Short mmCIF file of C-alpha atoms in Angstrom, two decimals:
data_model
loop_
_atom_site.label_atom_id
_atom_site.label_comp_id
_atom_site.label_asym_id
_atom_site.label_seq_id
_atom_site.Cartn_x
_atom_site.Cartn_y
_atom_site.Cartn_z
CA GLY A 60 -2.77 -0.95 7.79
CA SER A 61 -0.82 -3.95 6.62
CA PHE A 62 -2.04 -5.79 3.52
CA ASP A 63 -1.13 -8.84 1.47
CA LEU A 64 -0.83 -8.83 -2.33
CA GLN A 65 -4.58 -9.34 -2.73
CA GLY A 66 -5.36 -6.28 -0.59
CA ASN A 67 -6.53 -8.28 2.42
CA PRO A 68 -5.72 -6.78 5.83
CA VAL A 69 -2.94 -8.53 7.74
CA PRO A 70 -3.71 -7.93 11.44
CA VAL A 71 -0.28 -8.47 12.98
CA LYS A 72 2.34 -6.58 14.88
CA ILE A 73 5.03 -5.49 12.46
CA GLU A 74 7.90 -6.70 14.62
CA ASP A 75 6.35 -10.19 14.82
CA ARG A 76 5.60 -10.50 11.11
CA TYR A 77 8.61 -9.00 9.32
CA ASP A 78 11.64 -10.97 10.41
CA GLU A 79 14.66 -12.23 8.43
CA ALA A 80 12.71 -15.25 7.16
CA PHE A 81 10.04 -12.95 5.70
CA PHE A 82 12.60 -10.95 3.72
CA GLU A 83 14.11 -14.10 2.21
CA GLU A 84 10.91 -14.56 0.18
CA ASN A 85 9.30 -11.09 0.16
CA VAL A 86 9.88 -7.38 -0.11
CA LEU A 87 7.86 -4.85 1.82
CA LEU A 88 6.45 -1.91 -0.10
CA ALA A 89 5.60 1.10 2.06
CA VAL A 90 3.16 3.56 0.51
CA TYR A 91 2.81 6.90 2.29
CA ARG A 92 0.01 9.34 1.47
CA GLU A 93 -0.81 12.69 2.97
CA GLU A 94 -4.38 13.96 2.71
CA ASN A 95 -5.32 17.63 2.92
CA SER A 96 -8.24 16.76 5.21
CA GLY A 97 -8.46 14.44 8.19
CA SER A 98 -11.99 13.52 7.14
CA ASN A 99 -10.66 11.74 4.04
CA GLY A 100 -10.24 8.01 4.40
CA LEU A 101 -7.98 5.80 2.27
CA LYS A 102 -8.34 2.09 1.59
CA LEU A 103 -6.21 -0.29 -0.38
CA LYS A 104 -8.34 -1.44 -3.30
CA GLU A 105 -5.95 -3.61 -5.32
CA VAL A 106 -2.32 -4.42 -6.05
CA LEU A 107 -1.38 -5.70 -9.51
CA ILE A 108 1.93 -6.81 -10.98
CA ARG A 109 1.98 -6.00 -14.70
CA GLY A 110 4.31 -7.82 -17.04
CA GLY A 111 6.09 -9.30 -14.05
CA ASN A 112 7.74 -5.97 -13.32
CA THR A 113 5.56 -2.92 -12.73
CA VAL A 114 3.67 -2.91 -9.44
CA GLU A 115 0.41 -0.96 -9.53
CA VAL A 116 -1.21 0.11 -6.27
CA PHE A 117 -4.81 1.32 -6.32
CA LEU A 118 -6.22 3.26 -3.36
CA THR A 119 -9.72 4.63 -2.89
CA ARG A 120 -10.34 7.93 -1.13
CA SER A 121 -13.61 8.64 0.67
CA GLY A 122 -14.73 11.76 2.49
CA GLN A 123 -15.45 15.33 1.61
CA GLY A 124 -12.12 16.96 2.48
CA TRP A 125 -13.71 19.82 4.39
CA THR A 126 -11.89 19.76 7.72
CA ASP A 127 -8.91 21.94 8.61
CA ASP A 128 -6.73 19.07 9.83
CA MET A 129 -4.59 16.77 7.70
CA GLY A 130 -4.44 12.98 7.49
CA GLU A 131 -1.46 10.70 6.98
CA TRP A 132 -1.65 7.11 5.77
CA MET A 133 1.01 4.41 5.60
CA PHE A 134 0.31 1.12 3.85
CA PHE A 135 2.66 -1.88 4.06
CA ILE A 136 2.20 -4.23 1.11
CA GLU A 137 3.86 -7.62 0.88
CA ILE A 138 5.34 -8.35 -2.57
CA PRO A 139 7.01 -11.68 -3.50
CA VAL A 140 10.78 -11.25 -3.86
CA GLU A 141 10.67 -12.24 -7.55
CA HIS A 142 9.05 -8.85 -8.22
CA PRO A 143 11.70 -6.48 -6.83
CA ILE A 144 11.02 -2.76 -6.77
CA THR A 145 13.82 -0.89 -8.49
CA SER A 146 14.16 2.01 -10.92
CA GLU A 147 13.59 -0.52 -13.73
CA ASN A 148 10.56 -1.99 -11.95
CA PRO A 149 8.55 1.05 -10.88
CA VAL A 150 5.54 1.43 -8.63
CA LYS A 151 2.51 3.18 -10.09
CA LEU A 152 0.11 4.67 -7.53
CA THR A 153 -3.48 5.51 -8.45
CA VAL A 154 -5.86 7.18 -5.97
CA GLU A 155 -9.54 7.12 -6.95
CA THR A 156 -12.08 9.31 -5.15
CA ILE A 157 -15.39 7.63 -4.39
CA SER A 158 -18.52 9.32 -3.15
#
């Protein structure tokens, strides 16, 4: 899915949304997760910017993880350009399992 900074889904085609004008004011954070079971679902819960630098991404995992297939998830998160992601401005990913 594609989400804004508040975690709201952005239902657009990527090629229509992310043009040169977008990247003048934003960066695009791609978060990839692999799940050991295709029955696990992931949702973007929240994105926080701490101290103006560290970006924290919170995902929730649902499902029992009992199937033999795997799942892959890619989240695209829009971050204002004034919060660049570099080695000095890390991304912290937290995945919380809910029942």
